[in-house]
Amino acid sequence: MRLLLVEDNVALADELLTRLRREGYACDWLVDGRDAARAASDEEYDIAILDLGLPGKSGLEVLKEWRSLSISLPVLILTARNSWSDRIEGLEAGADDYLGKPFHPDELVLRLRGLIRRSHNAEATPQLAVRGIVLDESRQQVVGDPVIELTAGEFSLLRYLMLHPDQLLSKSRLNEHLYSLEAERNSNVIEVFVSRLRDKLGSGVIETRRGQGYIFRGLAP
Amino acid sequence: MRWLTDRHSLRRQLTLAVTVLVLLLGAVSVTGAWLIFGDFQRRVTQQDVRASVEQLVAAVQKNPSGIYLDTARIGRAYKQPLSGEYFIMAGEGWRWRSLSLWDEDLQLPEDTAIGNFAVLPGPGDQQLIALSKSFTRHGQRFVITVAKDYRPLHREVVRALVILSAGWLIALVVALIGLNFWILRSLRPLDSARRQVAEIHAGERQTLDAPVPAELVPLIGEINRLLDETRQALLRSRKALGNLGHALKTPLAVLTVLIERDEVRAQPELHASLQEQLWLISARIQRELAMDKAVPGVLDRFIPGKDLPPLLNALEKAHHRPLAVTLNIPENLSLPYDRADIIELLGNLLDNAHKWAQSRIDVAMRREAGKWLLVVADDGPGISGNEQRARVLQRGQRLDESVTGQGLGLAIVSDIIDAYGGELAFGDSPLGGLEVRVLLPARAAVSPV
């Protein structure tokens, strides 16, 4: 999942990025509102965390600009302005969730998960259950007997696949959504992860369409 | 008529001044008139008497038998008994009396010299002014004394003075009526200015623009300047408080995230301690910043029709629970309270309701005994027993324990209610859960005089 973090406090951003990457998000970090306004059109993000007090352009302005360009990216506002009237203002400007500072990082992770699930028409439950596979996001495991451990890369890929069941996902799209701007994108890595997942879960779980991409099928009903 | 006894009343001062002035002028003019008329009366009478003397002297005729008085030449009044006009002529061996004298006599005061006027009582109540003169006519020497009753003229003079005095009294009354009318008229703009100040206080107006007499314009101008400065100062101070709060929140946010690092979590006691302290700091800041503290003259009213839907939307997005929210609010309602304060108040109450409700929440607003009643009720477990309710309220207000968001929300709610001088009460909702009742005093647009 591709995440855009727009936050001008370096210390906070540092901590958040560490935690979010651990949760399997491919994160890009911006500080200036003007850059953020452009970034959402340039890249395919799955979710954005937006601070309001930004240099260059305020978070609300950035959000309004995104929405006016029909960018329907789920946005969580993360801000010190925490009164109900501020909250209403943020939501009316097009935000999908609003979290006040200071906050518990676990809370942030939960909210992000909820936003992502809902934007993919899935329930915001702790475990993601799709087509017979149950993925525990907090532990990055597949639930079952025995529990199946996943590496960070496998987990990210599986989660993305499970949120787009029965959809044809090209390699380039998968690259777009699983790797941040900084990361090196090697299309072979995806292939490797797919084959590993097949090893762990079953070969029918992910279907290959030669030259086109992959489809998540899950386990037979 | 309170103003009559109030020493500082403008009306009283002016009334007294005008009364004294008019009475003084009246007294002076009446006295003056009295003196002038009195003098006039005396001269006229004396003139008259002198003229009568001349006339009578001219009436002394001579015929072969001697001198006689030609009665045809003397005035009729001398022939009418006790008419008020008398004469006595006395010569050598003879004495004539006017018929009018009848059986009375003229007794001039002893020390009256011939040729001087004298005043003496006459027949009945008459007051006579008399003059004696000596003449020689037709070879005879005689003294003629004429006396006239000066009362009629005197009465006329008195009558004139009475009319004059009455005129002054009427003038006084008219002046006082006119004065009071003008005072009230001039002071009415002050009344309208007073009403406007009350409106400013209730936040319905920003400046005074009552039409006042030119003398008061500088004062009104100064008041407007003062209002503006006060408003600016309050806004500055609020902004400063806000800036401080937000400046603190950022490092707090960093700390809050930092203490969730594995290294810290590995030490549970330290972790818990740090968490608690950080929470206390941020709760305090949150609580202080929650009060919008309405500025006089700037009232952004809470309009349920306009402001509730976004709030309910925000709550729905925060909780994602399919709750049925029923609104029982008069149409086109506009509450005379600061919008941000009421949003904060209702936001926190509804947030709690959303947490605890099973499926339904009711929101109602209505007037009750001149105050505004806001009710938020849910069908959740509620809080049973007065003791329990009191404890919840207290816990929220004290914030000395690491309570959940519910405590902080209630603390903010009671802060806002306190600031407005209102009341908060818990009850049992007909829905089966908790009913929170907020009673806010009505803000009158004009304070009672």
XYZ file of C-alpha atoms in Angstrom:
670
model
C 0.000 0.000 0.000
C 1.377 3.320 -1.039
C 1.206 6.003 1.608
C 1.893 9.726 1.329
C 2.878 11.394 4.574
C 2.699 15.192 4.583
C 4.128 16.393 7.883
C 6.548 19.196 8.576
C 7.807 18.034 11.954
C 10.930 15.972 11.249
C 11.124 14.123 14.557
C 7.520 13.060 14.346
C 7.737 12.107 10.692
C 10.814 10.008 11.388
C 9.057 7.969 14.050
C 5.932 7.599 11.971
C 7.779 6.468 8.880
C 9.591 3.792 10.851
C 6.356 2.494 12.290
C 4.387 2.719 9.064
C 7.024 0.933 7.059
C 6.938 -1.795 9.620
C 3.221 -2.063 8.982
C 3.964 -2.731 5.338
C 3.288 0.689 3.887
C 5.491 2.067 1.127
C 5.867 5.626 2.340
C 6.770 8.869 0.660
C 7.351 11.855 2.862
C 6.730 15.479 1.937
C 7.063 18.590 4.017
C 5.798 21.471 1.906
C 2.129 21.903 1.048
C 2.892 22.954 -2.511
C 4.772 19.716 -3.195
C 1.973 17.709 -1.651
C -0.619 19.365 -3.869
C 1.243 18.121 -6.934
C 2.320 14.740 -5.623
C -1.136 13.204 -5.445
C -1.639 13.737 -9.164
C 1.835 12.494 -10.060
C 1.729 9.238 -8.138
C -0.798 6.550 -7.328
C -1.216 6.656 -3.602
C -3.560 4.383 -1.698
C -3.806 6.638 1.317
C -2.499 9.959 2.592
C -1.759 11.347 6.042
C -2.067 15.116 5.946
C -0.932 17.584 8.579
C -2.737 20.924 8.500
C -0.062 23.377 9.598
C 2.262 23.113 6.630
C 4.693 25.581 5.095
C 3.942 26.741 1.582
C 0.294 25.792 1.518
C -2.001 24.811 4.363
C -3.203 21.231 4.636
C -6.812 22.269 4.084
C -5.918 24.055 0.876
C -3.995 21.019 -0.333
C -6.962 18.784 0.437
C -9.419 21.080 -1.307
C -7.158 21.143 -4.326
C -6.972 17.362 -4.432
C -10.732 17.025 -4.244
C -11.260 19.659 -6.894
C -9.052 17.576 -9.200
C -11.270 14.556 -8.419
C -8.487 12.816 -6.592
C -10.467 10.464 -4.381
C -7.510 9.252 -2.366
C -8.506 8.447 1.250
C -7.103 11.166 3.497
C -6.524 11.125 7.222
C -5.915 14.542 8.726
C -3.358 14.484 11.502
C -3.264 17.800 13.331
C -2.899 19.678 16.569
C -6.161 21.497 15.821
C -8.455 19.165 17.570
C -11.716 20.895 18.416
C -14.957 19.606 16.988
C -15.346 22.658 14.796
C -11.883 22.066 13.346
C -12.767 18.447 12.831
C -15.937 19.357 10.994
C -14.038 21.818 8.855
C -11.516 19.174 7.886
C -14.146 16.567 7.064
C -16.213 19.051 5.102
C -13.096 19.903 3.080
C -13.001 16.280 1.971
C -11.046 14.357 4.590
C -12.089 10.818 5.414
C -10.780 10.720 8.965
C -9.409 13.133 11.516
C -6.912 12.370 14.259
C -5.709 14.949 16.753
C -2.218 15.369 18.061
C -0.936 14.049 20.317
C -2.078 10.581 19.364
C -1.237 7.005 20.048
C 0.615 5.506 17.062
C -1.414 2.286 17.386
C -4.528 4.418 16.964
C -3.091 5.866 13.781
C -2.335 2.434 12.377
C -5.849 1.257 13.187
C -7.431 4.264 11.549
C -5.327 3.829 8.441
C -6.303 0.216 8.207
C -9.939 1.149 8.582
C -9.693 3.727 5.818
C -7.959 1.332 3.455
C -10.408 -1.454 4.109
C -13.401 0.771 3.608
C -12.006 2.247 0.438
C -11.775 -1.306 -0.900
C -15.252 -2.245 0.299
C -13.864 -4.560 2.916
C -14.763 -4.599 6.583
C -12.492 -2.863 9.047
C -11.932 -5.941 11.122
C -8.571 -6.783 12.704
C -8.236 -9.693 10.330
C -8.720 -9.473 6.610
C -10.686 -12.437 5.394
C -10.992 -12.826 1.640
C -11.695 -15.930 -0.359
C -10.846 -18.295 2.412
C -7.587 -16.672 3.402
C -7.466 -14.864 6.717
C -4.673 -12.328 7.044
C -3.712 -10.971 10.461
C -2.421 -7.494 9.687
C -0.975 -6.742 13.117
C 1.077 -9.913 13.163
C 1.655 -10.120 9.436
C 0.633 -13.771 9.401
C -1.913 -15.906 7.676
C -4.245 -17.344 10.252
C -4.631 -21.059 10.241
C -3.338 -24.241 11.706
C -0.422 -23.850 11.530
C -0.027 -20.087 11.309
C 1.861 -19.036 8.208
C 4.547 -16.410 8.732
C 5.163 -13.875 6.007
C 8.081 -11.623 5.240
C 7.493 -7.907 4.921
C 7.487 -8.028 1.133
C 5.183 -11.076 1.016
C 2.811 -9.484 3.463
C 2.572 -6.220 1.522
C 1.902 -8.026 -1.701
C -0.627 -10.430 -0.232
C -2.534 -7.665 1.433
C -2.740 -5.682 -1.767
C -3.869 -8.746 -3.690
C -6.487 -9.606 -1.087
C -7.960 -6.117 -1.273
C -8.410 -6.508 -5.028
C -9.792 -10.024 -5.362
C -10.557 -11.272 -8.848
C -8.996 -8.160 -10.381
C -6.246 -8.280 -12.987
C -3.272 -6.444 -11.507
C -0.345 -5.716 -13.816
C 3.222 -5.891 -12.595
C 3.696 -2.179 -13.132
C 0.618 -1.445 -11.082
C 1.838 -3.690 -8.324
C 5.184 -1.926 -8.432
C 3.454 1.436 -8.273
C 1.489 0.475 -5.199
C 4.038 -1.486 -3.269
C 7.162 0.590 -3.618
C 7.855 4.154 -2.617
C 9.616 6.679 -4.839
C 12.948 5.969 -3.230
C 12.811 2.222 -3.497
C 14.295 0.426 -6.380
C 11.639 -1.242 -8.396
C 12.631 -4.490 -9.766
C 9.798 -6.265 -11.506
C 11.402 -9.587 -10.762
C 10.919 -9.085 -7.062
C 7.187 -9.283 -7.557
C 7.570 -12.571 -9.373
C 9.642 -13.942 -6.528
C 7.081 -12.899 -3.925
C 4.238 -14.392 -5.923
C 5.990 -17.706 -6.187
C 6.794 -17.692 -2.459
C 3.178 -16.985 -1.621
C 2.133 -19.825 -3.837
C 4.508 -22.059 -1.988
C 3.061 -21.042 1.362
C -0.597 -20.865 0.538
C -1.203 -22.982 -2.504
C -0.578 -22.519 -6.194
C -4.170 -21.684 -7.043
C -4.217 -18.737 -4.700
C -2.700 -16.396 -7.256
C -3.406 -16.807 -10.924
C -0.941 -15.615 -13.579
C -2.042 -14.074 -16.867
C 0.978 -14.144 -19.122
C 2.050 -10.685 -20.211
C -0.797 -9.072 -18.322
C -0.484 -9.601 -14.633
C -1.862 -11.492 -11.654
C -5.261 -12.233 -10.197
C -5.931 -13.156 -6.595
C -8.255 -16.143 -6.441
C -7.775 -17.339 -2.927
C -8.652 -20.834 -1.845
C -11.340 -22.845 -3.513
C -14.729 -22.127 -1.923
C -40.919 61.101 39.673
C -37.793 59.443 41.028
C -35.645 62.076 39.466
C -36.981 64.732 41.783
C -35.110 63.247 44.708
C -31.980 62.201 42.860
C -29.402 64.834 43.479
C -27.515 63.918 40.331
C -30.496 64.028 38.049
C -29.988 66.361 35.133
C -33.690 66.797 34.893
C -33.935 67.839 38.506
C -31.073 70.278 38.237
C -32.460 71.910 35.140
C -35.973 72.002 36.579
C -34.768 73.641 39.763
C -32.629 76.092 37.839
C -35.436 77.092 35.527
C -37.901 77.358 38.400
C -35.554 79.536 40.417
C -34.741 81.635 37.382
C -38.337 82.162 36.372
C -39.454 82.858 39.935
C -36.581 85.275 40.384
C -37.326 87.082 37.145
C -40.984 87.092 38.040
C -40.359 88.449 41.495
C -38.073 91.117 40.156
C -40.466 92.157 37.441
C -43.498 92.101 39.706
C -41.674 94.098 42.326
C -40.471 96.481 39.677
C -43.961 96.779 38.312
C -45.286 97.343 41.798
C -42.842 100.175 42.335
C -43.415 101.713 38.937
C -47.171 101.384 39.070
C -47.217 102.595 42.615
C -45.278 105.649 41.633
C -47.463 106.073 38.591
C -50.565 105.758 40.667
C -49.362 108.352 43.158
C -48.431 110.874 40.492
C -51.639 110.381 38.575
C -53.663 110.862 41.718
C -51.706 113.899 42.730
C -52.066 115.275 39.244
C -55.741 114.645 39.433
C -56.055 116.380 42.772
C -54.102 119.380 41.563
C -56.271 119.559 38.497
C -59.345 119.398 40.686
C -58.020 122.201 42.815
C -57.570 124.349 39.738
C -60.972 123.463 38.533
C -62.579 124.305 41.846
C -60.758 127.577 42.117
C -61.980 128.462 38.706
C -65.483 127.761 39.896
C -65.328 130.535 42.462
C -67.318 133.376 40.961
C -68.257 136.828 42.022
C -71.631 138.375 41.788
C -72.980 141.552 43.290
C -73.791 139.700 46.503
C -70.280 138.439 46.913
C -68.391 135.339 45.874
C -70.098 132.130 45.264
C -69.314 128.755 43.915
C -70.679 128.006 40.514
C -71.903 124.514 41.054
C -72.333 124.020 37.351
C -68.572 124.110 36.980
C -67.688 121.608 39.555
C -67.651 117.896 38.951
C -70.740 115.793 39.668
C -68.814 113.619 42.043
C -68.687 116.500 44.547
C -72.473 116.515 44.707
C -72.818 112.826 45.366
C -72.684 111.822 48.953
C -69.514 109.968 49.994
C -68.396 109.720 46.379
C -64.724 109.802 47.208
C -64.151 113.322 45.974
C -64.380 116.096 48.512
C -63.437 119.687 48.983
C -63.497 122.278 51.665
C -63.031 125.888 51.003
C -62.392 128.148 53.898
C -62.117 131.882 53.763
C -62.581 134.785 56.155
C -65.764 134.068 57.905
C -67.012 131.453 55.575
C -66.574 127.786 54.956
C -67.924 125.793 52.095
C -68.068 121.992 52.134
C -68.777 119.718 49.181
C -72.056 117.892 49.351
C -70.139 114.690 49.016
C -68.703 115.190 52.429
C -72.204 114.891 53.933
C -71.753 115.025 57.648
C -68.095 114.029 57.707
C -65.190 116.323 57.975
C -61.722 116.396 56.504
C -59.153 116.310 59.210
C -55.802 116.853 57.693
C -52.848 115.748 59.763
C -51.580 118.579 61.903
C -48.176 118.945 60.437
C -49.376 119.175 56.873
C -48.139 122.318 55.282
C -50.181 124.172 52.742
C -49.206 122.939 49.277
C -48.142 119.450 50.374
C -50.004 116.264 49.847
C -51.374 114.389 52.780
C -52.890 110.987 53.197
C -55.787 110.506 55.551
C -58.626 108.094 56.113
C -61.939 109.063 54.613
C -65.569 108.179 55.185
C -66.215 104.492 55.287
C -63.096 102.598 54.166
C -61.916 105.323 51.860
C -58.317 106.343 51.767
C -57.923 109.980 50.734
C -55.107 111.893 49.331
C -55.570 115.572 50.078
C -53.998 118.792 49.053
C -54.537 122.222 50.541
C -53.730 125.328 48.648
C -54.320 128.958 49.393
C -55.725 131.246 46.767
C -56.661 134.819 46.333
C -59.515 135.364 44.029
C -61.800 138.192 43.500
C -60.044 139.946 46.301
C -60.741 137.128 48.721
C -58.143 134.946 50.328
C -59.119 131.388 50.973
C -57.730 127.934 51.443
C -59.050 125.093 49.383
C -58.572 121.513 50.384
C -59.325 118.786 47.909
C -59.321 115.123 48.869
C -59.728 112.110 46.595
C -60.191 108.445 47.292
C -57.206 106.776 45.667
C -58.489 103.279 46.245
C -60.107 102.685 42.829
C -56.885 103.428 41.009
C -55.057 101.452 43.610
C -57.307 98.527 42.912
C -56.596 98.773 39.232
C -52.879 98.732 39.899
C -53.191 95.709 42.125
C -55.270 94.015 39.488
C -52.608 94.684 36.877
C -49.929 93.296 39.166
C -51.964 90.188 39.873
C -52.392 89.603 36.162
C -48.674 90.118 35.674
C -47.859 87.667 38.442
C -50.296 85.139 37.058
C -48.668 85.601 33.706
C -45.273 84.802 35.218
C -46.614 81.708 36.942
C -48.114 80.468 33.690
C -44.797 81.201 32.025
C -43.121 79.127 34.721
C -45.427 76.195 34.171
C -45.041 76.407 30.404
C -41.283 76.692 30.764
C -41.125 73.627 33.015
C -43.315 71.576 30.722
C -41.282 72.623 27.732
C -38.060 71.934 29.609
C -39.092 68.451 30.633
C -40.255 67.677 27.147
C -36.943 68.790 25.677
C -34.904 66.991 28.301
C -36.678 63.728 27.654
C -36.313 64.207 23.954
C -32.635 64.968 24.200
C -31.999 62.018 26.466
C -33.812 59.495 24.335
C -30.769 58.875 22.135
C -28.932 57.893 25.292
C -31.599 55.301 25.899
C -31.116 53.999 22.396
C -27.354 53.986 22.972
C -27.909 51.964 26.132
C -29.920 49.428 24.173
C -27.165 49.210 21.621
C -24.561 48.557 24.303
C -26.704 45.673 25.541
C -26.863 44.370 21.978
C -23.080 44.559 21.759
C -22.929 42.616 24.978
C -25.162 39.933 23.542
C -22.975 39.844 20.484
C -25.584 41.130 18.059
C -23.776 44.284 17.105
C -20.231 45.578 16.802
C -20.355 49.348 17.235
C -22.632 52.073 18.546
C -24.345 54.203 15.970
C -27.211 55.721 17.964
C -27.976 59.232 16.802
C -26.948 61.368 19.725
C -26.703 65.118 20.322
C -23.511 66.647 19.016
C -22.229 67.020 22.583
C -22.276 63.240 23.053
C -20.672 62.271 19.765
C -17.121 62.354 21.187
C -18.205 60.079 24.027
C -19.811 57.563 21.674
C -16.696 57.705 19.545
C -14.522 56.931 22.549
C -16.752 54.024 23.533
C -16.509 52.569 20.042
C -12.757 52.938 20.130
C -12.624 51.235 23.501
C -14.809 48.382 22.271
C -12.614 47.867 19.283
C -9.436 47.880 21.338
C -10.893 45.461 23.838
C -11.980 43.162 21.066
C -8.551 43.283 19.454
C -6.872 42.652 22.790
C -9.096 39.651 23.463
C -8.488 38.248 20.013
C -4.757 38.713 20.444
C -4.797 37.002 23.799
C -6.844 34.125 22.461
C -4.533 33.794 19.542
C -1.545 33.773 21.872
C -3.127 31.056 23.959
C -3.908 29.085 20.840
C -0.380 29.473 19.552
C 1.055 28.348 22.859
C -1.208 25.321 22.918
C -0.349 24.286 19.404
C 3.331 24.899 19.913
C 3.224 22.534 22.873
C 1.182 19.931 21.064
C 3.819 19.274 18.435
C 6.620 18.156 20.744
C 3.999 16.344 22.792
C 2.999 14.450 19.676
C 6.606 13.472 19.097
C 6.986 12.315 22.699
C 3.738 10.368 22.597
C 4.923 8.468 19.571
C 8.454 8.037 20.930
C 7.328 6.342 24.127
C 5.679 3.639 22.043
C 9.071 2.493 20.861
C 9.924 -1.048 21.767
C 12.766 0.086 24.012
C 10.330 2.006 26.198
C 7.556 -0.541 26.052
C 10.038 -3.064 27.317
C 9.868 -1.179 30.620
C 6.142 -1.271 31.470
C 6.281 0.878 34.590
C 8.306 3.572 32.920
C 6.068 3.347 29.887
C 2.890 3.699 31.944
C 4.293 6.593 33.911
C 5.407 8.467 30.831
C 2.077 7.798 29.158
C 0.158 9.165 32.099
C 2.150 12.349 32.400
C 2.014 13.023 28.704
C -1.705 12.441 28.732
C -2.165 14.865 31.595
C -0.280 17.585 29.766
C -2.153 17.095 26.527
C -5.522 16.827 28.269
C -4.886 20.107 30.062
C -3.948 21.813 26.831
C -6.908 20.321 25.046
C -9.206 21.504 27.785
C -7.884 25.053 27.785
C -8.008 25.345 24.031
C -11.519 23.934 23.856
C -13.049 27.108 25.212
C -13.631 29.498 22.358
C -14.333 32.204 24.887
C -16.690 34.312 22.888
C -15.599 37.844 22.223
C -18.175 40.569 22.844
C -19.510 42.012 19.653
C -18.670 38.969 17.589
C -21.404 36.385 17.841
C -21.390 33.583 15.349
C -24.648 31.908 16.350
C -25.217 28.191 16.476
C -27.912 27.303 13.978
C -28.885 23.647 14.414
C -30.300 23.387 10.917
C -26.988 24.426 9.449
C -24.437 23.275 12.019
C -25.778 19.928 13.254
C -25.644 17.900 10.018
C -21.872 18.337 9.504
C -21.324 17.451 13.155
C -23.441 14.320 12.896
C -21.597 13.471 9.699
C -18.259 13.848 11.482
C -19.463 11.595 14.271
C -20.636 8.984 11.846
C -17.269 9.014 10.139
C -15.546 8.682 13.486
C -17.617 5.791 14.791
C -18.905 3.969 11.712
C -21.910 2.716 13.583
C -25.353 2.519 12.057
C -27.131 4.562 14.697
C -30.472 6.257 14.252
C -30.215 9.867 15.329
C -33.524 11.631 15.913
C -33.682 15.390 16.121
C -36.367 17.204 18.061
C -35.532 20.801 17.296
C -37.748 23.765 16.407
C -37.462 24.837 12.816
C -35.273 27.797 11.948
C -33.838 27.754 15.442
C -30.903 30.015 16.073
C -29.335 29.719 19.500
C -27.857 32.884 20.977
C -24.564 31.191 21.779
C -21.160 30.985 20.150
C -21.164 28.408 17.376
C -17.796 26.858 18.163
C -18.691 26.490 21.859
C -21.950 24.686 21.147
C -20.324 22.481 18.531
C -17.691 21.528 21.082
C -20.364 20.918 23.707
C -22.610 18.817 21.511
C -19.665 17.146 19.797
C -18.398 15.767 23.077
C -21.826 14.743 24.339
C -22.738 13.081 21.065
C -19.341 11.421 20.912
C -20.052 9.742 24.231
C -23.555 8.870 23.112
C -22.140 7.266 19.975
C -19.766 5.211 22.066
C -22.428 3.844 24.381
C -25.651 3.782 22.372
C -27.010 0.529 21.054
C -28.969 1.829 18.118
C -30.624 5.140 18.900
C -29.711 8.647 19.890
C -32.136 11.498 20.500
C -31.219 15.149 20.379
C -33.712 17.755 21.552
C -33.629 21.510 22.040
C -36.325 23.665 23.540
C -37.034 26.661 25.735
C -37.663 25.878 29.357
C -38.532 28.588 31.857
C -36.808 31.277 29.834
C -33.655 29.199 29.416
C -32.477 26.903 26.639
C -32.515 23.165 27.264
C -30.342 20.842 25.191
C -30.865 17.118 25.670
C -28.764 14.248 24.353
C -30.136 10.806 25.100
C -29.072 7.307 24.088
C -30.352 3.756 24.474
C -27.161 2.437 25.979
C -26.457 1.191 29.490
C -26.782 4.631 31.040
C -25.335 5.582 34.389
C -27.419 4.365 37.268
C -27.700 5.976 40.624
C -26.976 9.511 41.675
C -23.712 8.520 43.315
C -22.384 6.936 40.171
C -23.452 9.945 38.132
C -21.823 12.353 40.514
C -18.628 10.339 40.351
C -18.549 10.393 36.568
C -19.025 14.110 36.562
C -16.382 14.604 39.198
C -13.920 12.300 37.497
C -14.362 14.210 34.301
C -13.830 17.479 36.067
C -10.819 16.479 38.117
C -8.751 14.782 35.445
C -6.247 13.561 37.988
C -6.623 9.984 36.860
C -5.726 8.581 33.494
C -9.255 8.233 32.294
C -10.430 7.530 28.814
C -11.555 10.127 26.359
C -14.947 10.108 28.020
C -13.610 11.891 31.054
C -11.915 14.599 29.053
C -14.985 15.149 26.906
C -17.189 15.665 29.945
C -14.606 17.958 31.496
C -14.695 20.144 28.415
C -18.483 20.053 28.447
C -18.676 21.205 32.056
C -16.088 23.917 31.416
C -18.223 25.330 28.654
C -21.401 25.085 30.725
C -19.683 26.798 33.651
C -18.514 29.623 31.430
C -22.086 30.224 30.331
C -23.467 29.957 33.857
C -25.563 26.954 32.904
C -26.353 23.585 34.480
C -25.545 19.989 33.614
C -27.615 17.054 34.798
C -27.815 13.336 34.147
C -31.052 11.483 33.937
C -32.729 8.355 32.652
C -33.655 8.520 29.020
C -37.006 7.158 27.852
C -34.888 5.285 25.326
C -33.459 3.264 28.182
C -30.014 4.756 28.480
C -28.428 7.971 29.662
C -29.987 11.371 29.229
C -27.738 14.386 29.499
C -29.529 17.666 30.103
C -27.809 20.982 29.533
C -29.610 24.118 30.683
C -28.206 27.396 29.390
C -29.400 30.805 30.561
C -31.075 32.896 27.916
C -29.030 35.808 26.717
C -31.327 38.798 26.640
C -30.658 41.226 23.832
C -31.499 44.148 26.089
C -30.746 44.008 29.769
C -33.706 45.001 31.950
C -33.472 48.552 33.215
